[in-house]
Amino acid sequence: SLDSKEIERSIDTCILLAKNNLSSGYYFPGKGTIPNISISDAKIVQDPLGIKNDSTEELLSEIKQQQEIQPTFGRFSVHIDEVFLRNSNNLNLSTLKTYFLIELSLKAQENGKLAEYWPYQYIKEKDQLNFPVRIKKWAKLAQDTLIAQTPKSNNKATIIFSPQVLSNAINPVIGAHASGKAFHQGLSRFKIDEIAASENITIFDDGLMKSGFNTNGWDGEGSPHQRNEIIRKGTFQKRLYDQKYAILENKEPTGNGVRTMSGGVENGVSNLEILPGDMNLEEIISQINE
């Protein structure tokens, strides 16, 4: 209402609320030292269509060489993301990111049996595409599905997890319990300098990892990315903080403010890295007797 009495009443209400309210304790990150990291391929930026066409021809050529499988669907795309971050503390950041997407359906058939392998993967660098090795591996997975059998029940069986399965299992668990958010809410099972895993396990969250898919000089809030050691030989070392929970816990942010698709920020991980052991996959498999 534009009635003068209503306006005066609204002003009085605002003054009363202002006396009772506390100012926000949150503040945006300001200018700082941001690691200078390139996450784009200049050749892709200059000629994305040419790169896509050449890569597609190579992909189709490799598929044709696999006589035992037939493609029923395929998608290959080149992506260029331009990301900006500006705030009221004079932070002004921008970067270009390039990457690829491959989605295929590969069908294998033998003696009336039909199997299909349907990979869907984002790939950061062009040299990681490696179509000769990748397509041969995917074709074998499609063929192996034809002879796959349900394993016999065995409570002492040795299980080897694929990187994809391991990622889906570890990322949400380690990422959640190592976060400042979980600690602030009293939900974290990890305590600094206490055992959190096998002594054979050392885990980093590396926002600066070379060719990492989530690598960048800064996180979703503008804090510098870091290489954070979360677990060292089984012992929990460090919590991961975004801006909000760093303020609440009186800590420095560790570069773990992850920008979501909706535009919000979550306290999460960038690139989790488990340091390798001294055995390759073939050696591990050779020691399994069952």
PDB file of C-alpha atoms in Angstrom:
ATOM      1  CA  SER A   1       0.000   0.000   0.000  1.00  0.00           C
ATOM      2  CA  LEU A   2       1.131   3.556  -0.722  1.00  0.00           C
ATOM      3  CA  ASP A   3      -0.823   4.943   2.219  1.00  0.00           C
ATOM      4  CA  SER A   4       1.497   7.112   4.314  1.00  0.00           C
ATOM      5  CA  LYS A   5       0.498   5.397   7.560  1.00  0.00           C
ATOM      6  CA  GLU A   6       1.247   1.959   6.065  1.00  0.00           C
ATOM      7  CA  ILE A   7       4.624   3.181   4.850  1.00  0.00           C
ATOM      8  CA  GLU A   8       5.483   4.601   8.290  1.00  0.00           C
ATOM      9  CA  ARG A   9       4.395   1.345   9.929  1.00  0.00           C
ATOM     10  CA  SER A  10       6.652  -0.626   7.567  1.00  0.00           C
ATOM     11  CA  ILE A  11       9.575   1.686   8.353  1.00  0.00           C
ATOM     12  CA  ASP A  12       9.037   1.238  12.096  1.00  0.00           C
ATOM     13  CA  THR A  13       8.953  -2.543  11.635  1.00  0.00           C
ATOM     14  CA  CYS A  14      12.214  -2.476   9.672  1.00  0.00           C
ATOM     15  CA  ILE A  15      13.908  -0.363  12.351  1.00  0.00           C
ATOM     16  CA  LEU A  16      12.767  -2.778  15.063  1.00  0.00           C
ATOM     17  CA  LEU A  17      14.010  -5.817  13.142  1.00  0.00           C
ATOM     18  CA  ALA A  18      17.327  -4.109  12.429  1.00  0.00           C
ATOM     19  CA  LYS A  19      17.889  -3.653  16.168  1.00  0.00           C
ATOM     20  CA  ASN A  20      17.295  -7.350  16.824  1.00  0.00           C
ATOM     21  CA  ASN A  21      19.202  -8.781  13.851  1.00  0.00           C
ATOM     22  CA  LEU A  22      22.902  -9.565  13.809  1.00  0.00           C
ATOM     23  CA  SER A  23      25.001  -8.891  10.754  1.00  0.00           C
ATOM     24  CA  SER A  24      26.036 -11.907   8.718  1.00  0.00           C
ATOM     25  CA  GLY A  25      29.309 -13.578   9.631  1.00  0.00           C
ATOM     26  CA  TYR A  26      29.769 -14.798   6.080  1.00  0.00           C
ATOM     27  CA  TYR A  27      32.016 -13.037   3.590  1.00  0.00           C
ATOM     28  CA  PHE A  28      33.132 -13.842   0.059  1.00  0.00           C
ATOM     29  CA  PRO A  29      36.728 -14.769  -0.737  1.00  0.00           C
ATOM     30  CA  GLY A  30      38.844 -11.834  -1.827  1.00  0.00           C
ATOM     31  CA  LYS A  31      41.808 -11.532  -4.128  1.00  0.00           C
ATOM     32  CA  GLY A  32      44.534 -14.042  -3.398  1.00  0.00           C
ATOM     33  CA  THR A  33      47.322 -15.998  -5.028  1.00  0.00           C
ATOM     34  CA  ILE A  34      45.668 -18.305  -7.549  1.00  0.00           C
ATOM     35  CA  PRO A  35      47.776 -21.123  -9.070  1.00  0.00           C
ATOM     36  CA  ASN A  36      48.358 -20.498 -12.763  1.00  0.00           C
ATOM     37  CA  ILE A  37      47.004 -23.674 -14.366  1.00  0.00           C
ATOM     38  CA  SER A  38      45.816 -24.159 -17.935  1.00  0.00           C
ATOM     39  CA  ILE A  39      42.910 -26.598 -18.260  1.00  0.00           C
ATOM     40  CA  SER A  40      42.237 -26.097 -21.960  1.00  0.00           C
ATOM     41  CA  ASP A  41      43.845 -27.374 -25.156  1.00  0.00           C
ATOM     42  CA  ALA A  42      44.673 -24.476 -27.488  1.00  0.00           C
ATOM     43  CA  LYS A  43      44.214 -26.683 -30.568  1.00  0.00           C
ATOM     44  CA  ILE A  44      40.690 -27.606 -29.482  1.00  0.00           C
ATOM     45  CA  VAL A  45      39.804 -23.982 -28.758  1.00  0.00           C
ATOM     46  CA  GLN A  46      41.076 -22.898 -32.184  1.00  0.00           C
ATOM     47  CA  ASP A  47      39.436 -25.674 -34.212  1.00  0.00           C
ATOM     48  CA  PRO A  48      36.873 -27.669 -32.202  1.00  0.00           C
ATOM     49  CA  LEU A  49      34.967 -28.889 -35.260  1.00  0.00           C
ATOM     50  CA  GLY A  50      38.133 -30.109 -36.977  1.00  0.00           C
ATOM     51  CA  ILE A  51      39.222 -31.970 -33.832  1.00  0.00           C
ATOM     52  CA  LYS A  52      35.760 -33.522 -33.512  1.00  0.00           C
ATOM     53  CA  ASN A  53      35.644 -34.658 -37.147  1.00  0.00           C
ATOM     54  CA  ASP A  54      39.158 -36.136 -37.100  1.00  0.00           C
ATOM     55  CA  SER A  55      38.535 -37.900 -33.792  1.00  0.00           C
ATOM     56  CA  THR A  56      35.187 -39.253 -34.972  1.00  0.00           C
ATOM     57  CA  GLU A  57      36.799 -40.750 -38.089  1.00  0.00           C
ATOM     58  CA  GLU A  58      39.483 -42.399 -35.962  1.00  0.00           C
ATOM     59  CA  LEU A  59      36.845 -43.715 -33.550  1.00  0.00           C
ATOM     60  CA  LEU A  60      34.730 -45.231 -36.335  1.00  0.00           C
ATOM     61  CA  SER A  61      37.816 -46.770 -37.937  1.00  0.00           C
ATOM     62  CA  GLU A  62      38.770 -48.515 -34.702  1.00  0.00           C
ATOM     63  CA  ILE A  63      35.218 -49.808 -34.211  1.00  0.00           C
ATOM     64  CA  LYS A  64      35.187 -51.301 -37.721  1.00  0.00           C
ATOM     65  CA  GLN A  65      38.348 -53.262 -36.933  1.00  0.00           C
ATOM     66  CA  GLN A  66      36.577 -55.078 -34.100  1.00  0.00           C
ATOM     67  CA  GLN A  67      34.838 -57.801 -36.115  1.00  0.00           C
ATOM     68  CA  GLU A  68      33.241 -59.487 -33.098  1.00  0.00           C
ATOM     69  CA  ILE A  69      31.085 -56.505 -32.107  1.00  0.00           C
ATOM     70  CA  GLN A  70      28.572 -54.191 -33.772  1.00  0.00           C
ATOM     71  CA  PRO A  71      27.854 -50.594 -32.756  1.00  0.00           C
ATOM     72  CA  THR A  72      24.157 -49.806 -32.313  1.00  0.00           C
ATOM     73  CA  PHE A  73      24.504 -46.251 -31.005  1.00  0.00           C
ATOM     74  CA  GLY A  74      27.270 -43.708 -30.659  1.00  0.00           C
ATOM     75  CA  ARG A  75      27.908 -40.170 -29.542  1.00  0.00           C
ATOM     76  CA  PHE A  76      31.154 -38.213 -29.486  1.00  0.00           C
ATOM     77  CA  SER A  77      31.371 -34.539 -28.571  1.00  0.00           C
ATOM     78  CA  VAL A  78      33.975 -31.869 -27.887  1.00  0.00           C
ATOM     79  CA  HIS A  79      33.250 -29.399 -25.085  1.00  0.00           C
ATOM     80  CA  ILE A  80      34.606 -25.925 -24.388  1.00  0.00           C
ATOM     81  CA  ASP A  81      33.447 -24.403 -21.101  1.00  0.00           C
ATOM     82  CA  GLU A  82      34.101 -20.768 -20.277  1.00  0.00           C
ATOM     83  CA  VAL A  83      33.766 -20.163 -16.543  1.00  0.00           C
ATOM     84  CA  PHE A  84      33.574 -16.786 -14.809  1.00  0.00           C
ATOM     85  CA  LEU A  85      33.562 -15.915 -11.128  1.00  0.00           C
ATOM     86  CA  ARG A  86      33.090 -12.381  -9.853  1.00  0.00           C
ATOM     87  CA  ASN A  87      32.092 -11.113  -6.414  1.00  0.00           C
ATOM     88  CA  SER A  88      31.776  -7.919  -4.371  1.00  0.00           C
ATOM     89  CA  ASN A  89      35.300  -8.337  -2.956  1.00  0.00           C
ATOM     90  CA  ASN A  90      36.759  -7.444  -6.365  1.00  0.00           C
ATOM     91  CA  LEU A  91      37.448 -11.066  -7.237  1.00  0.00           C
ATOM     92  CA  ASN A  92      37.392 -11.461 -11.019  1.00  0.00           C
ATOM     93  CA  LEU A  93      38.362 -14.896 -12.329  1.00  0.00           C
ATOM     94  CA  SER A  94      37.824 -16.677 -15.626  1.00  0.00           C
ATOM     95  CA  THR A  95      39.079 -19.811 -17.322  1.00  0.00           C
ATOM     96  CA  LEU A  96      38.553 -22.062 -20.348  1.00  0.00           C
ATOM     97  CA  LYS A  97      38.145 -25.820 -19.967  1.00  0.00           C
ATOM     98  CA  THR A  98      38.144 -28.376 -22.787  1.00  0.00           C
ATOM     99  CA  TYR A  99      37.126 -32.032 -22.607  1.00  0.00           C
ATOM    100  CA  PHE A 100      35.414 -34.862 -24.500  1.00  0.00           C
ATOM    101  CA  LEU A 101      32.368 -37.092 -24.098  1.00  0.00           C
ATOM    102  CA  ILE A 102      32.081 -40.605 -25.525  1.00  0.00           C
ATOM    103  CA  GLU A 103      28.944 -42.725 -25.381  1.00  0.00           C
ATOM    104  CA  LEU A 104      28.712 -46.008 -27.292  1.00  0.00           C
ATOM    105  CA  SER A 105      26.577 -49.095 -27.458  1.00  0.00           C
ATOM    106  CA  LEU A 106      28.592 -52.149 -28.544  1.00  0.00           C
ATOM    107  CA  LYS A 107      26.712 -55.381 -29.236  1.00  0.00           C
ATOM    108  CA  ALA A 108      28.214 -58.869 -29.160  1.00  0.00           C
ATOM    109  CA  GLN A 109      26.378 -62.000 -30.306  1.00  0.00           C
ATOM    110  CA  GLU A 110      27.250 -65.699 -30.304  1.00  0.00           C
ATOM    111  CA  ASN A 111      25.239 -68.943 -30.416  1.00  0.00           C
ATOM    112  CA  GLY A 112      21.965 -67.136 -29.941  1.00  0.00           C
ATOM    113  CA  LYS A 113      23.256 -65.124 -26.982  1.00  0.00           C
ATOM    114  CA  LEU A 114      23.215 -61.336 -27.116  1.00  0.00           C
ATOM    115  CA  ALA A 115      25.240 -58.972 -24.932  1.00  0.00           C
ATOM    116  CA  GLU A 116      25.805 -55.245 -24.907  1.00  0.00           C
ATOM    117  CA  TYR A 117      28.346 -52.930 -23.362  1.00  0.00           C
ATOM    118  CA  TRP A 118      27.331 -49.272 -23.067  1.00  0.00           C
ATOM    119  CA  PRO A 119      30.150 -46.999 -21.839  1.00  0.00           C
ATOM    120  CA  TYR A 120      29.508 -43.333 -21.059  1.00  0.00           C
ATOM    121  CA  GLN A 121      32.643 -41.403 -20.172  1.00  0.00           C
ATOM    122  CA  TYR A 122      33.958 -37.861 -19.910  1.00  0.00           C
ATOM    123  CA  ILE A 123      37.620 -37.645 -20.891  1.00  0.00           C
ATOM    124  CA  LYS A 124      39.803 -34.634 -20.127  1.00  0.00           C
ATOM    125  CA  GLU A 125      42.700 -34.743 -22.610  1.00  0.00           C
ATOM    126  CA  LYS A 126      42.949 -35.699 -26.266  1.00  0.00           C
ATOM    127  CA  ASP A 127      45.841 -38.086 -25.653  1.00  0.00           C
ATOM    128  CA  GLN A 128      43.671 -39.885 -23.090  1.00  0.00           C
ATOM    129  CA  LEU A 129      41.202 -40.858 -25.834  1.00  0.00           C
ATOM    130  CA  ASN A 130      43.632 -43.538 -27.081  1.00  0.00           C
ATOM    131  CA  PHE A 131      40.982 -45.137 -29.307  1.00  0.00           C
ATOM    132  CA  PRO A 132      43.010 -48.251 -30.321  1.00  0.00           C
ATOM    133  CA  VAL A 133      43.350 -49.381 -26.701  1.00  0.00           C
ATOM    134  CA  ARG A 134      40.000 -48.035 -25.496  1.00  0.00           C
ATOM    135  CA  ILE A 135      37.823 -49.612 -28.206  1.00  0.00           C
ATOM    136  CA  LYS A 136      39.642 -52.941 -28.013  1.00  0.00           C
ATOM    137  CA  LYS A 137      39.029 -53.017 -24.256  1.00  0.00           C
ATOM    138  CA  TRP A 138      35.353 -52.104 -24.615  1.00  0.00           C
ATOM    139  CA  ALA A 139      34.861 -54.722 -27.335  1.00  0.00           C
ATOM    140  CA  LYS A 140      36.375 -57.374 -25.055  1.00  0.00           C
ATOM    141  CA  LEU A 141      34.042 -56.351 -22.222  1.00  0.00           C
ATOM    142  CA  ALA A 142      31.058 -56.774 -24.547  1.00  0.00           C
ATOM    143  CA  GLN A 143      32.303 -60.221 -25.625  1.00  0.00           C
ATOM    144  CA  ASP A 144      33.135 -61.322 -22.083  1.00  0.00           C
ATOM    145  CA  THR A 145      29.570 -60.565 -21.042  1.00  0.00           C
ATOM    146  CA  LEU A 146      28.471 -63.443 -23.312  1.00  0.00           C
ATOM    147  CA  ILE A 147      30.338 -65.945 -21.141  1.00  0.00           C
ATOM    148  CA  ALA A 148      29.849 -64.236 -17.779  1.00  0.00           C
ATOM    149  CA  GLN A 149      28.605 -66.454 -14.954  1.00  0.00           C
ATOM    150  CA  THR A 150      27.237 -65.790 -11.504  1.00  0.00           C
ATOM    151  CA  PRO A 151      30.136 -66.376  -9.076  1.00  0.00           C
ATOM    152  CA  LYS A 152      29.884 -69.149  -6.532  1.00  0.00           C
ATOM    153  CA  SER A 153      29.041 -68.033  -3.013  1.00  0.00           C
ATOM    154  CA  ASN A 154      32.231 -67.632  -0.997  1.00  0.00           C
ATOM    155  CA  ASN A 155      32.595 -65.568   2.157  1.00  0.00           C
ATOM    156  CA  LYS A 156      36.383 -65.443   1.724  1.00  0.00           C
ATOM    157  CA  ALA A 157      36.520 -64.496  -1.948  1.00  0.00           C
ATOM    158  CA  THR A 158      38.994 -61.869  -3.121  1.00  0.00           C
ATOM    159  CA  ILE A 159      37.284 -59.036  -4.978  1.00  0.00           C
ATOM    160  CA  ILE A 160      38.965 -56.642  -7.398  1.00  0.00           C
ATOM    161  CA  PHE A 161      36.980 -53.456  -7.909  1.00  0.00           C
ATOM    162  CA  SER A 162      37.125 -51.522 -11.157  1.00  0.00           C
ATOM    163  CA  PRO A 163      38.178 -47.849 -10.900  1.00  0.00           C
ATOM    164  CA  GLN A 164      34.588 -46.774 -11.638  1.00  0.00           C
ATOM    165  CA  VAL A 165      33.110 -48.912  -8.848  1.00  0.00           C
ATOM    166  CA  LEU A 166      35.837 -47.834  -6.432  1.00  0.00           C
ATOM    167  CA  SER A 167      35.226 -44.180  -7.285  1.00  0.00           C
ATOM    168  CA  ASN A 168      31.487 -44.510  -6.658  1.00  0.00           C
ATOM    169  CA  ALA A 169      32.166 -46.215  -3.332  1.00  0.00           C
ATOM    170  CA  ILE A 170      34.980 -44.052  -1.959  1.00  0.00           C
ATOM    171  CA  ASN A 171      34.240 -40.532  -3.196  1.00  0.00           C
ATOM    172  CA  PRO A 172      30.966 -40.003  -1.303  1.00  0.00           C
ATOM    173  CA  VAL A 173      32.256 -41.683   1.873  1.00  0.00           C
ATOM    174  CA  ILE A 174      35.691 -40.066   2.142  1.00  0.00           C
ATOM    175  CA  GLY A 175      34.414 -36.805   0.693  1.00  0.00           C
ATOM    176  CA  ALA A 176      31.590 -36.589   3.221  1.00  0.00           C
ATOM    177  CA  HIS A 177      33.424 -37.616   6.386  1.00  0.00           C
ATOM    178  CA  ALA A 178      36.514 -35.524   5.568  1.00  0.00           C
ATOM    179  CA  SER A 179      34.436 -32.390   4.982  1.00  0.00           C
ATOM    180  CA  GLY A 180      34.211 -29.440   7.323  1.00  0.00           C
ATOM    181  CA  LYS A 181      30.442 -29.629   6.905  1.00  0.00           C
ATOM    182  CA  ALA A 182      30.221 -33.137   8.382  1.00  0.00           C
ATOM    183  CA  PHE A 183      32.539 -32.131  11.231  1.00  0.00           C
ATOM    184  CA  HIS A 184      30.514 -29.006  12.026  1.00  0.00           C
ATOM    185  CA  GLN A 185      27.278 -31.008  12.027  1.00  0.00           C
ATOM    186  CA  GLY A 186      28.766 -33.722  14.241  1.00  0.00           C
ATOM    187  CA  LEU A 187      28.442 -36.376  11.529  1.00  0.00           C
ATOM    188  CA  SER A 188      32.091 -37.057  10.661  1.00  0.00           C
ATOM    189  CA  ARG A 189      33.537 -40.411  11.751  1.00  0.00           C
ATOM    190  CA  PHE A 190      37.083 -39.140  11.189  1.00  0.00           C
ATOM    191  CA  LYS A 191      39.288 -37.608  13.889  1.00  0.00           C
ATOM    192  CA  ILE A 192      42.610 -35.915  13.204  1.00  0.00           C
ATOM    193  CA  ASP A 193      45.617 -38.231  13.785  1.00  0.00           C
ATOM    194  CA  GLU A 194      43.393 -41.267  14.356  1.00  0.00           C
ATOM    195  CA  ILE A 195      43.207 -44.382  12.161  1.00  0.00           C
ATOM    196  CA  ALA A 196      40.602 -44.140   9.402  1.00  0.00           C
ATOM    197  CA  ALA A 197      41.733 -46.864   6.975  1.00  0.00           C
ATOM    198  CA  SER A 198      44.336 -49.540   6.303  1.00  0.00           C
ATOM    199  CA  GLU A 199      47.942 -48.415   6.717  1.00  0.00           C
ATOM    200  CA  ASN A 200      48.381 -49.272   3.026  1.00  0.00           C
ATOM    201  CA  ILE A 201      46.091 -46.417   2.015  1.00  0.00           C
ATOM    202  CA  THR A 202      47.112 -42.806   1.390  1.00  0.00           C
ATOM    203  CA  ILE A 203      44.530 -40.475  -0.160  1.00  0.00           C
ATOM    204  CA  PHE A 204      44.841 -36.929  -1.501  1.00  0.00           C
ATOM    205  CA  ASP A 205      42.259 -34.487  -2.731  1.00  0.00           C
ATOM    206  CA  ASP A 206      44.192 -32.757  -5.491  1.00  0.00           C
ATOM    207  CA  GLY A 207      42.552 -29.747  -7.108  1.00  0.00           C
ATOM    208  CA  LEU A 208      45.805 -29.160  -9.029  1.00  0.00           C
ATOM    209  CA  MET A 209      46.159 -32.687 -10.451  1.00  0.00           C
ATOM    210  CA  LYS A 210      47.587 -32.724 -13.970  1.00  0.00           C
ATOM    211  CA  SER A 211      44.791 -33.589 -16.423  1.00  0.00           C
ATOM    212  CA  GLY A 212      42.329 -34.066 -13.565  1.00  0.00           C
ATOM    213  CA  PHE A 213      38.750 -33.576 -14.682  1.00  0.00           C
ATOM    214  CA  ASN A 214      37.990 -31.160 -11.823  1.00  0.00           C
ATOM    215  CA  THR A 215      41.365 -29.444 -11.864  1.00  0.00           C
ATOM    216  CA  ASN A 216      41.433 -25.642 -11.808  1.00  0.00           C
ATOM    217  CA  GLY A 217      43.387 -22.876 -10.129  1.00  0.00           C
ATOM    218  CA  TRP A 218      40.372 -21.990  -7.970  1.00  0.00           C
ATOM    219  CA  ASP A 219      37.268 -23.639  -6.563  1.00  0.00           C
ATOM    220  CA  GLY A 220      33.607 -22.717  -7.000  1.00  0.00           C
ATOM    221  CA  GLU A 221      33.923 -19.784  -4.589  1.00  0.00           C
ATOM    222  CA  GLY A 222      37.255 -18.390  -5.764  1.00  0.00           C
ATOM    223  CA  SER A 223      39.491 -19.905  -3.078  1.00  0.00           C
ATOM    224  CA  PRO A 224      42.800 -21.306  -4.400  1.00  0.00           C
ATOM    225  CA  HIS A 225      42.781 -25.019  -5.148  1.00  0.00           C
ATOM    226  CA  GLN A 226      45.299 -27.115  -3.222  1.00  0.00           C
ATOM    227  CA  ARG A 227      46.706 -30.618  -2.967  1.00  0.00           C
ATOM    228  CA  ASN A 228      45.338 -31.777   0.388  1.00  0.00           C
ATOM    229  CA  GLU A 229      46.537 -34.967   2.075  1.00  0.00           C
ATOM    230  CA  ILE A 230      43.425 -36.458   3.677  1.00  0.00           C
ATOM    231  CA  ILE A 231      44.727 -39.849   4.821  1.00  0.00           C
ATOM    232  CA  ARG A 232      48.389 -40.825   5.218  1.00  0.00           C
ATOM    233  CA  LYS A 233      49.101 -44.530   5.658  1.00  0.00           C
ATOM    234  CA  GLY A 234      45.655 -45.014   7.162  1.00  0.00           C
ATOM    235  CA  THR A 235      45.735 -42.022   9.526  1.00  0.00           C
ATOM    236  CA  PHE A 236      43.367 -39.091   9.012  1.00  0.00           C
ATOM    237  CA  GLN A 237      45.332 -35.886   8.427  1.00  0.00           C
ATOM    238  CA  LYS A 238      43.195 -32.991   7.247  1.00  0.00           C
ATOM    239  CA  ARG A 239      39.637 -31.737   6.845  1.00  0.00           C
ATOM    240  CA  LEU A 240      38.361 -30.159   3.653  1.00  0.00           C
ATOM    241  CA  TYR A 241      36.711 -26.749   3.971  1.00  0.00           C
ATOM    242  CA  ASP A 242      34.721 -24.488   1.729  1.00  0.00           C
ATOM    243  CA  GLN A 243      34.315 -20.810   2.631  1.00  0.00           C
ATOM    244  CA  LYS A 244      31.214 -21.255   4.807  1.00  0.00           C
ATOM    245  CA  TYR A 245      32.464 -24.042   7.037  1.00  0.00           C
ATOM    246  CA  ALA A 246      35.954 -22.556   7.230  1.00  0.00           C
ATOM    247  CA  ILE A 247      34.378 -19.421   8.718  1.00  0.00           C
ATOM    248  CA  LEU A 248      32.192 -21.432  11.096  1.00  0.00           C
ATOM    249  CA  GLU A 249      35.168 -23.471  12.341  1.00  0.00           C
ATOM    250  CA  ASN A 250      37.645 -20.557  12.287  1.00  0.00           C
ATOM    251  CA  LYS A 251      39.810 -22.304   9.687  1.00  0.00           C
ATOM    252  CA  GLU A 252      41.239 -21.395   6.305  1.00  0.00           C
ATOM    253  CA  PRO A 253      39.333 -22.725   3.257  1.00  0.00           C
ATOM    254  CA  THR A 254      41.135 -25.585   1.521  1.00  0.00           C
ATOM    255  CA  GLY A 255      39.673 -24.958  -1.940  1.00  0.00           C
ATOM    256  CA  ASN A 256      36.764 -27.360  -1.500  1.00  0.00           C
ATOM    257  CA  GLY A 257      33.789 -25.231  -2.414  1.00  0.00           C
ATOM    258  CA  VAL A 258      32.252 -27.155  -5.310  1.00  0.00           C
ATOM    259  CA  ARG A 259      29.884 -25.242  -7.581  1.00  0.00           C
ATOM    260  CA  THR A 260      26.750 -27.272  -8.347  1.00  0.00           C
ATOM    261  CA  MET A 261      24.728 -27.303 -11.557  1.00  0.00           C
ATOM    262  CA  SER A 262      22.045 -25.199  -9.844  1.00  0.00           C
ATOM    263  CA  GLY A 263      24.582 -22.501  -9.009  1.00  0.00           C
ATOM    264  CA  GLY A 264      24.950 -23.264  -5.312  1.00  0.00           C
ATOM    265  CA  VAL A 265      28.093 -24.373  -3.495  1.00  0.00           C
ATOM    266  CA  GLU A 266      28.690 -27.696  -1.740  1.00  0.00           C
ATOM    267  CA  ASN A 267      31.562 -28.618   0.561  1.00  0.00           C
ATOM    268  CA  GLY A 268      33.037 -31.485  -1.479  1.00  0.00           C
ATOM    269  CA  VAL A 269      36.095 -32.978  -3.167  1.00  0.00           C
ATOM    270  CA  SER A 270      37.819 -32.110  -6.435  1.00  0.00           C
ATOM    271  CA  ASN A 271      40.047 -34.999  -7.604  1.00  0.00           C
ATOM    272  CA  LEU A 272      40.470 -37.843  -5.093  1.00  0.00           C
ATOM    273  CA  GLU A 273      43.732 -39.721  -5.590  1.00  0.00           C
ATOM    274  CA  ILE A 274      44.713 -43.000  -3.936  1.00  0.00           C
ATOM    275  CA  LEU A 275      48.463 -43.518  -4.096  1.00  0.00           C
ATOM    276  CA  PRO A 276      49.238 -46.779  -5.942  1.00  0.00           C
ATOM    277  CA  GLY A 277      50.857 -49.831  -4.442  1.00  0.00           C
ATOM    278  CA  ASP A 278      53.761 -51.794  -5.916  1.00  0.00           C
ATOM    279  CA  MET A 279      51.719 -54.326  -7.953  1.00  0.00           C
ATOM    280  CA  ASN A 280      50.007 -53.912 -11.301  1.00  0.00           C
ATOM    281  CA  LEU A 281      46.615 -55.408 -12.173  1.00  0.00           C
ATOM    282  CA  GLU A 282      48.054 -58.520 -13.822  1.00  0.00           C
ATOM    283  CA  GLU A 283      50.188 -59.287 -10.767  1.00  0.00           C
ATOM    284  CA  ILE A 284      47.211 -58.865  -8.447  1.00  0.00           C
ATOM    285  CA  ILE A 285      45.060 -61.212 -10.548  1.00  0.00           C
ATOM    286  CA  SER A 286      47.833 -63.829 -10.747  1.00  0.00           C
ATOM    287  CA  GLN A 287      47.812 -64.204  -6.953  1.00  0.00           C
ATOM    288  CA  ILE A 288      44.099 -65.011  -6.752  1.00  0.00           C
ATOM    289  CA  ASN A 289      43.494 -68.750  -6.533  1.00  0.00           C
ATOM    290  CA  GLU A 290      39.709 -69.014  -6.222  1.00  0.00           C
TER     291      GLU A 290
END
